[in-house]
Tab-separated table of C-alpha atoms and ligand atoms in Angstrom:
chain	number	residue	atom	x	y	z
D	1	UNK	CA	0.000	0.000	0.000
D	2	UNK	CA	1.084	3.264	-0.767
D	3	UNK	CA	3.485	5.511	1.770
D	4	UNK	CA	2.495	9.142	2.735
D	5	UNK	CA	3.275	11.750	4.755
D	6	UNK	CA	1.001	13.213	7.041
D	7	UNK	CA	1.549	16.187	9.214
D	8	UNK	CA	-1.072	17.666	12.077
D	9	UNK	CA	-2.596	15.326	14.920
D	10	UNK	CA	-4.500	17.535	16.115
D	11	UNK	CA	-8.612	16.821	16.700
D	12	UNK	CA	-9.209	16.403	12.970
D	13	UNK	CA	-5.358	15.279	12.377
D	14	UNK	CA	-5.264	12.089	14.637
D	15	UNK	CA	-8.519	10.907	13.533
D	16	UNK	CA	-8.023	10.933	9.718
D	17	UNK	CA	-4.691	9.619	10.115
D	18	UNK	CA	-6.319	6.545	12.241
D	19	UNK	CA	-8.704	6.138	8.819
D	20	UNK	CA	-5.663	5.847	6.659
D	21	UNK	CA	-3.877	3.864	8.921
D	22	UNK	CA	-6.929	1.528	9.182
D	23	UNK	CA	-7.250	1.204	5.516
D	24	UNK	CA	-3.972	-0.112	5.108
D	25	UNK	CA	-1.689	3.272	4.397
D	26	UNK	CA	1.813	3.576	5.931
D	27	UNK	CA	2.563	7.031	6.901
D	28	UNK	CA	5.239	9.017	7.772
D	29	UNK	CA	4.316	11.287	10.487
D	30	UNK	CA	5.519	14.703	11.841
D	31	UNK	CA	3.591	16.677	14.591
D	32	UNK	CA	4.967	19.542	16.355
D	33	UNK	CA	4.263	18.343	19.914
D	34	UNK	CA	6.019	14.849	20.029
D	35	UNK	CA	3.700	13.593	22.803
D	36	UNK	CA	0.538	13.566	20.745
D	37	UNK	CA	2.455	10.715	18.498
D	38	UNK	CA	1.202	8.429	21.223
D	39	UNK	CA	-2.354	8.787	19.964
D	40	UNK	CA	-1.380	6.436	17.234
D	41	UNK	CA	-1.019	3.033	18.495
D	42	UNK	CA	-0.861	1.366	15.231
D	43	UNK	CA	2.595	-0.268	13.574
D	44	UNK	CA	2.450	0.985	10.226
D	45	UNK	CA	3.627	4.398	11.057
D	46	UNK	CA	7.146	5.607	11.261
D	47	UNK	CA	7.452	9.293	12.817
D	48	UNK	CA	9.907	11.925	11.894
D	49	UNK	CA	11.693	14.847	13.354
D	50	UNK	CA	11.352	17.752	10.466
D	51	UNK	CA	8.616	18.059	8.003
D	52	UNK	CA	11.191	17.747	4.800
D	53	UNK	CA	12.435	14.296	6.157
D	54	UNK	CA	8.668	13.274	4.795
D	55	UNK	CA	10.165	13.854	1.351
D	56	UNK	CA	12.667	10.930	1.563
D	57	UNK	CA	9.990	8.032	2.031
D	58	UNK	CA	6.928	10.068	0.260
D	59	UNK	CA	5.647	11.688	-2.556
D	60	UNK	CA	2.636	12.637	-1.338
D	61	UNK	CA	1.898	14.661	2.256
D	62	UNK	CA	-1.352	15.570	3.984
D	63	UNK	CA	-1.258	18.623	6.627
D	64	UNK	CA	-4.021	18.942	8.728
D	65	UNK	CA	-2.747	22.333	11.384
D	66	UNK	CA	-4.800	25.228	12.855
D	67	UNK	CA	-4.207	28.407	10.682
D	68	UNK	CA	-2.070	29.990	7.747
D	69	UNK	CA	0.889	30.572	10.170
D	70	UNK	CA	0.939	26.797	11.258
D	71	UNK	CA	0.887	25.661	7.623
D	72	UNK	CA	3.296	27.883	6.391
D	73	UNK	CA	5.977	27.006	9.102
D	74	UNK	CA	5.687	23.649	8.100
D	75	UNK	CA	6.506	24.350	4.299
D	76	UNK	CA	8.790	27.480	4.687
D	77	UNK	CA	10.432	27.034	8.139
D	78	UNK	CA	13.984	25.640	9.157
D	79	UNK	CA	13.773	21.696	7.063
D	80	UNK	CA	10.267	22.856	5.758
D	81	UNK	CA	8.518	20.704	2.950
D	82	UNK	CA	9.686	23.892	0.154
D	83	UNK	CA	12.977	23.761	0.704
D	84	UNK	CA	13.498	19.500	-0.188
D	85	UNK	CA	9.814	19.030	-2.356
D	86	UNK	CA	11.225	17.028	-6.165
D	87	UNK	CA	9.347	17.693	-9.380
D	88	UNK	CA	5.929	16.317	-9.113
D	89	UNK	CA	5.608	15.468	-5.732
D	90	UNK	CA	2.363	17.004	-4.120
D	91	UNK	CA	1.124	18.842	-0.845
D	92	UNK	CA	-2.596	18.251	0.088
D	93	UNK	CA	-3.191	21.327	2.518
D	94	UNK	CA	-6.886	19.961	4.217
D	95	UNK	CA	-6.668	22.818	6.737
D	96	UNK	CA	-9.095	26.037	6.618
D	97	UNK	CA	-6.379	28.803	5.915
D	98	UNK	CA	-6.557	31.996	4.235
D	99	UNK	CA	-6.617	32.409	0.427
D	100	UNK	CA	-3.551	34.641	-0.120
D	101	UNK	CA	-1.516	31.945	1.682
D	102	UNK	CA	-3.317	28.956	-0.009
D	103	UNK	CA	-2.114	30.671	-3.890
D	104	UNK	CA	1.105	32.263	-3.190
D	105	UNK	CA	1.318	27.985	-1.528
D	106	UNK	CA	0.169	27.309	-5.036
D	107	UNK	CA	2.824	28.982	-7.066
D	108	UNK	CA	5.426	28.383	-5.193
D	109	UNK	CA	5.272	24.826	-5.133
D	110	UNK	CA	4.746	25.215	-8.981
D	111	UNK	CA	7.793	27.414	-9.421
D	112	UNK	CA	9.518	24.098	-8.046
D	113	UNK	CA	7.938	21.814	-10.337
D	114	UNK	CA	5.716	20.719	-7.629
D	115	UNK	CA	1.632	20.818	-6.750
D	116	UNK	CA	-0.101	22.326	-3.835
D	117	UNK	CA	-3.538	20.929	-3.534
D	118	UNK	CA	-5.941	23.038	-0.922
D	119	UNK	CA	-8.437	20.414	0.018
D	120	UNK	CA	-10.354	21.680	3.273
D	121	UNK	CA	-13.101	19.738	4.498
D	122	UNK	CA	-16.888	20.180	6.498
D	123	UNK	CA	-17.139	18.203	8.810
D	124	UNK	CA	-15.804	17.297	12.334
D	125	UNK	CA	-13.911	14.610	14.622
D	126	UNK	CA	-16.700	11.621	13.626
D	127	UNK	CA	-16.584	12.457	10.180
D	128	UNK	CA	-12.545	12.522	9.686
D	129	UNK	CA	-12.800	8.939	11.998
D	130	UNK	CA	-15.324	7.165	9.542
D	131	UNK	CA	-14.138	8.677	6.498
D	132	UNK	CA	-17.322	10.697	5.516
D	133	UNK	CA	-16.128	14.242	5.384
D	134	UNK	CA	-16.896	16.311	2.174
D	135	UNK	CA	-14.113	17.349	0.290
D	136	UNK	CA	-13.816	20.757	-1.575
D	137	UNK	CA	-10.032	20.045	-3.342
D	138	UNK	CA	-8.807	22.822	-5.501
D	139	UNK	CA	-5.383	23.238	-7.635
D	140	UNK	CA	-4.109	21.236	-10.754
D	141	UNK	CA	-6.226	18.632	-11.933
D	142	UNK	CA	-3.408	15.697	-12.761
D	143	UNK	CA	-2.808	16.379	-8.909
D	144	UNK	CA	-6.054	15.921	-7.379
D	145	UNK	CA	-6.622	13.203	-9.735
D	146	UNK	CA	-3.528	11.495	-8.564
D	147	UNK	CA	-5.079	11.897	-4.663
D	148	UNK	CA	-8.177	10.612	-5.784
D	149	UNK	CA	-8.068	7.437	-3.881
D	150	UNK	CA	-6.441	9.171	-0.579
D	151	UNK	CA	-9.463	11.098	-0.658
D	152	UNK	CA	-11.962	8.753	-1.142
D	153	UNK	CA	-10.987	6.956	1.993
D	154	UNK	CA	-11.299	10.413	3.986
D	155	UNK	CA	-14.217	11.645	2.352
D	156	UNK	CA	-17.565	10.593	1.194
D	157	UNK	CA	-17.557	13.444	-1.511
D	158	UNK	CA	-15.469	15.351	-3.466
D	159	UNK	CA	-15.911	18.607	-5.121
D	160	UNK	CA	-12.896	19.318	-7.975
D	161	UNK	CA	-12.080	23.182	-8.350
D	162	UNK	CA	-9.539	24.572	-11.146
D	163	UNK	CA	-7.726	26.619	-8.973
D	164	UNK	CA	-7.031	26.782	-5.079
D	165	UNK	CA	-9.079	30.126	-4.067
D	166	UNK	CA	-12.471	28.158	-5.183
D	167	UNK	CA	-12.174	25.681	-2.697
D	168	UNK	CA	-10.655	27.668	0.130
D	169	UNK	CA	-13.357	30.191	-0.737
D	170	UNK	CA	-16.072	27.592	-0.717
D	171	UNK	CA	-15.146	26.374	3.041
D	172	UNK	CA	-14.937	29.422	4.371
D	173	UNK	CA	-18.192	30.200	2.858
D	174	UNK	CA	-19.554	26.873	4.803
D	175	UNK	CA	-18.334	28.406	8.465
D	176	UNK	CA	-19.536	31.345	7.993
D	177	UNK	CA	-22.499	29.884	8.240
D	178	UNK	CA	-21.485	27.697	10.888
D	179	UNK	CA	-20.788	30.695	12.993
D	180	UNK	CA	-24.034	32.497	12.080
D	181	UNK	CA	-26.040	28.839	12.445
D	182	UNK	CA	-24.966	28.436	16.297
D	183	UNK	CA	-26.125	32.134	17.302
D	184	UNK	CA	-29.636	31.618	15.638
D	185	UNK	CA	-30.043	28.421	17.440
D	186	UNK	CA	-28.754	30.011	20.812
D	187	UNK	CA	-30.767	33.344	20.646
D	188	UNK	CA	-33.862	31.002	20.279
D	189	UNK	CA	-32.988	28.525	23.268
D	190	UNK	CA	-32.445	31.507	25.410
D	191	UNK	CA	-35.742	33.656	24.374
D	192	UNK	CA	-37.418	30.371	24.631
D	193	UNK	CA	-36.197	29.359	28.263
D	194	UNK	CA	-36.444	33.117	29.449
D	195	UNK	CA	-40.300	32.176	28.377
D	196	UNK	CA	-40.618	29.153	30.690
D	197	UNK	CA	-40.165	27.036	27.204
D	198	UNK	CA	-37.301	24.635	27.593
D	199	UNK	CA	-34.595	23.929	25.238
D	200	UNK	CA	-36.317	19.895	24.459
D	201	UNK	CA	-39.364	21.858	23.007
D	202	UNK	CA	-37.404	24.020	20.819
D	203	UNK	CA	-35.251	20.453	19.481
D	204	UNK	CA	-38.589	19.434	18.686
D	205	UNK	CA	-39.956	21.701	17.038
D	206	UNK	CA	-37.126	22.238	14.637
D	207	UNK	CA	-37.018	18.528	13.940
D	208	UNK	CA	-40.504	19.008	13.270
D	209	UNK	CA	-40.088	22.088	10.414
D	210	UNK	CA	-38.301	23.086	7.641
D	211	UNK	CA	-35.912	24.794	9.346
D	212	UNK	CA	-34.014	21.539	11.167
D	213	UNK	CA	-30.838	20.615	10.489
D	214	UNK	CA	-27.970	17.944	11.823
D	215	UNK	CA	-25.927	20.814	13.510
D	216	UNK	CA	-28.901	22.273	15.367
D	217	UNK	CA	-30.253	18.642	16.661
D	218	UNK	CA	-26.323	17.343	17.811
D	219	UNK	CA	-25.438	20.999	19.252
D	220	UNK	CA	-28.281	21.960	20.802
D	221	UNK	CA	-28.174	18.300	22.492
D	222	UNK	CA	-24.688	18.603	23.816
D	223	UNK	CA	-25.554	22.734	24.864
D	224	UNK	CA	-28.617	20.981	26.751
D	225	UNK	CA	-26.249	18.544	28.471
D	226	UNK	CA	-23.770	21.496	29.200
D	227	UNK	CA	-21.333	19.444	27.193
D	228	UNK	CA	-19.003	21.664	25.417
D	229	UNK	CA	-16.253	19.635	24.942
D	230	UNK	CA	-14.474	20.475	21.857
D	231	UNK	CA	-14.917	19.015	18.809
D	232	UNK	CA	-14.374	22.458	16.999
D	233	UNK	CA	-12.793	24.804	19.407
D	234	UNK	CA	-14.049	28.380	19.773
D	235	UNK	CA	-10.807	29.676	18.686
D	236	UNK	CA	-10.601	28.046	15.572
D	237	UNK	CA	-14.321	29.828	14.479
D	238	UNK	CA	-13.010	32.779	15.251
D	239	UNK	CA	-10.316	32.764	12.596
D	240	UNK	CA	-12.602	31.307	10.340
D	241	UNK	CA	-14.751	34.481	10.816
D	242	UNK	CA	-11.819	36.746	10.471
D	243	UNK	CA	-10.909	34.708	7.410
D	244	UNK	CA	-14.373	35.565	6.041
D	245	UNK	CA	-13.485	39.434	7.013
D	246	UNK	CA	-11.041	39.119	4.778
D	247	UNK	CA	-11.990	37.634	1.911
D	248	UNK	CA	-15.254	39.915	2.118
D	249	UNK	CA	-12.848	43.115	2.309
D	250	UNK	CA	-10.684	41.753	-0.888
D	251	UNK	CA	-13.782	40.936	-3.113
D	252	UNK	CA	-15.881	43.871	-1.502
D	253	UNK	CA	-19.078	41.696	-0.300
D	254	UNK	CA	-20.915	43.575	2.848
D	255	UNK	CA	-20.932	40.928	5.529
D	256	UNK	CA	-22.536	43.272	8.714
D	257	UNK	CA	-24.029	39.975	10.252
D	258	UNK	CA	-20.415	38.084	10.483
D	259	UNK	CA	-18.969	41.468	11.758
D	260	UNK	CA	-21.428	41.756	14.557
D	261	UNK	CA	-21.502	37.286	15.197
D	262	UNK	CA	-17.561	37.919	15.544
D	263	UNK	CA	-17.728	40.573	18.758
D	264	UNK	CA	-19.867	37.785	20.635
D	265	UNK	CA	-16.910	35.305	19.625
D	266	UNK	CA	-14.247	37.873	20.830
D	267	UNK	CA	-16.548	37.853	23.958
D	268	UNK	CA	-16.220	33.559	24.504
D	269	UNK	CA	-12.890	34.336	24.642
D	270	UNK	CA	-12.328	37.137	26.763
D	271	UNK	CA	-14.620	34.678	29.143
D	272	UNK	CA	-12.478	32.219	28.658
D	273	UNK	CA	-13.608	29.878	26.279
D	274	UNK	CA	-11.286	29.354	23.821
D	275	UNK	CA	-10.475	25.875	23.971
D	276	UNK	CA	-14.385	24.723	24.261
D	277	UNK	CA	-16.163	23.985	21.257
D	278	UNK	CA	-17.494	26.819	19.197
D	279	UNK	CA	-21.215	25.715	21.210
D	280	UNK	CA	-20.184	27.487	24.108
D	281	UNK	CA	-21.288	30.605	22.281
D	282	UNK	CA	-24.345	29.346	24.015
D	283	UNK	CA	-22.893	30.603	27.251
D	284	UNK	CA	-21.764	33.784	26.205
D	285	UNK	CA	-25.570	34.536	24.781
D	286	UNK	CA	-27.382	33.344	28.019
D	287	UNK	CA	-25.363	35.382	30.471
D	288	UNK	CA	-25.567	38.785	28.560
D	289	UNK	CA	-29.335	37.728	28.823
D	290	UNK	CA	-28.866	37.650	32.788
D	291	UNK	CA	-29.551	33.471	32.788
D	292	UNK	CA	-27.461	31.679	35.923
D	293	UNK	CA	-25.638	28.523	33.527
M	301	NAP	P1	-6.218	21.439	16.466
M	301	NAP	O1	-6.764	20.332	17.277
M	301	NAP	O2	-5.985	22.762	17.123
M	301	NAP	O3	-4.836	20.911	15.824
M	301	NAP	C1	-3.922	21.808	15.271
M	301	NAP	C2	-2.671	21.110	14.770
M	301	NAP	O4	-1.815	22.135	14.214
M	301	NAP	C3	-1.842	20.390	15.841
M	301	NAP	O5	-1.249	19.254	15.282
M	301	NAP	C4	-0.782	21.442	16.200
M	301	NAP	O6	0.413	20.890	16.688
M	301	NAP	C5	-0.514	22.027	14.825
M	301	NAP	N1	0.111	23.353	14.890
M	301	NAP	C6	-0.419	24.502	15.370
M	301	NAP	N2	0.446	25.514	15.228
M	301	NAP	C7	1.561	24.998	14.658
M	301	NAP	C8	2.798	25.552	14.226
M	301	NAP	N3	3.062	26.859	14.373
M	301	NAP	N4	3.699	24.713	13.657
M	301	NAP	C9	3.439	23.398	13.510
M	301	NAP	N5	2.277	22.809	13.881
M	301	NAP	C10	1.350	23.611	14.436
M	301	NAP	O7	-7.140	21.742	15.205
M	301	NAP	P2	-8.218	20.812	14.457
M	301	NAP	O8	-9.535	20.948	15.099
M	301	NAP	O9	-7.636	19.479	14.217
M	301	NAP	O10	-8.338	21.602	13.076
M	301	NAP	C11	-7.298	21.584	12.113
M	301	NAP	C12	-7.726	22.459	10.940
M	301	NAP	O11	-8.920	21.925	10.363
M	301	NAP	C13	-8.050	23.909	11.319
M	301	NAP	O12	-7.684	24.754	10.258
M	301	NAP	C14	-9.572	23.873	11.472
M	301	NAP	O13	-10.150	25.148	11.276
M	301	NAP	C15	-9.957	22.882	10.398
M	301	NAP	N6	-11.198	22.129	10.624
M	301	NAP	C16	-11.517	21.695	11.867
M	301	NAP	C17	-12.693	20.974	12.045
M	301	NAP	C18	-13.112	20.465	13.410
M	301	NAP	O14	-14.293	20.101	13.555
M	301	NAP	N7	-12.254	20.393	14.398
M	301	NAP	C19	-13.513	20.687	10.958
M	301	NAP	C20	-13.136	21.112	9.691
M	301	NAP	C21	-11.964	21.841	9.533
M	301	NAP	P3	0.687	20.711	18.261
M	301	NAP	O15	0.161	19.339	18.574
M	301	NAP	O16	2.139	20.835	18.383
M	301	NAP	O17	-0.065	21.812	18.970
């Protein structure tokens, strides 16, 4: 089975790296903090000091890391994957990162003779483990056809785009919603329960109308348990709302209800939140409303 790289094992990182493992890929792993190596129990990984030692055993790397500056200190920092990458070898980038790093990525991998696929992906920790995420892969088209198979074990679908911006447009397009989603569900639990209505009543009715959907019914489950365990942390939204800032600046699209979402966000962390999933907006909503959580 084929060898590849793999870089990140982080929430999303250590479970799609289990799904390759599982379906019989050897990979050659680098995270930053050594400890979280452990998470892998299985033999058919072998893990490396510096990103570019990937390039001796691979031809093919995944990174899965929090933001721009995470991916780009793996590529252009001290034994980064630029500075060793051969003619035709490829980096998948499956991280949500900012356009202007994902294309200047782009070229500079092709100024080496290289590819840099962007490939983010919706969907969360149980979606990366059973290998149903939806893919959104964008860059030259021999490339993503030669990851095809990688990403059908990670994925359940796969949208092709001709050039990276699409697809790292497209997914930050997706959590913008996400971030607008988890306030309209929020406000409504908390003008609900300040009515003597409780949260259940508002699950059901959604599930009930038009209006449901498989975010509202699993997050408004774990806000009802006070469960807010990460599975997408709070900080991570955030820069996927500044992201969305920026891309709305550059192609000069009015987004007033992401600017006024992202001072609530700045507000979860100021309170402390930051490393609880992006839910715990919940929190943030009920106390300016004077509720006791
Ligand atoms: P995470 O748990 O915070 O993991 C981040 C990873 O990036 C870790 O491996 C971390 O290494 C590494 N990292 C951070 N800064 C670094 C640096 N300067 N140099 C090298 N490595 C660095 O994040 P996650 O939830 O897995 O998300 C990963 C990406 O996928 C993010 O862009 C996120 O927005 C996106 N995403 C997440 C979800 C989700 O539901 N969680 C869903 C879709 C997309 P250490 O172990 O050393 O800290």
């Amino acid at each position: 089975m084929q060898k590849i790289g793999f870089i990140g094992l982080g929430i999303m990182g250590e479970m799609m790296a289990k799904r390759l493992l599982s379906k019989g890929y050897q990979l050659v792993v680098y995270n930053r903090t050594k400890e979280k190596l452990g998470k892998l129990e299985d033999e058919n990984f072998k893990a490396v000091d510096l990103p570019a030692q990937i390039w001796g055993e691979c031809e093919i790397v995944i990174s899965m890391l929090s933001d721009s500056t995470a991916v780009e200190s793996v590529v252009y920092g001290n034994d980064g994957l630029l500075g060793s990458v051969k003619p035709g070898f490829i980096h998948i980038d499956m991280s949500t990162i900012s356009p202007s790093t994902t294309k200047k990525l782009y070229l500079d991998y092709k100024n080496r003779s290289a590819h840099f696929v962007h490939a983010p992906v919706l969907g969360s920790r149980t979606q990366a483990g059973d290998g149903t995420l939806l893919i959104f892969a964008g860059g030259d088209e021999e490339a993503i056809s030669k990851c095809e198979e990688i990403f059908k074990v990670l994925g359940r679908k796969l949208w092709r785009f001709d050039s990276v911006e699409k697809a790292t447009n497209l997914k930050i397009a997706m959590n913008s919603m996400i971030a607008m989603m988890i306030i309209a569900l929020s406000q409504a639990f908390v003008l609900a329960e300040k009515s003597g209505i409780s949260k259940e009543v508002v699950l059901e009715v959604l599930e009930n109308s038009a209006l449901n959907s498989t975010m509202y019914q699993n997050k408004g489950k774990a806000i009802i348990e006070g469960n807010f365990t990460p599975n997408f942390y709070v900080k991570h939204i955030l820069k996927d709302i500044n992201l969305s800032l920026e891309i709305a600046q550059d192609m000069k699209i009015p987004m007033p209800v992401i600017s006024a979402v992202r001072e609530l966000y700045i507000s979860a962390l100021a309170k402390g939140y930051e490393n609880e999933d992006y839910s715990a907006i919940y929190k943030v909503i009920a106390e300016l409303a004077g509720l006791k959580i």
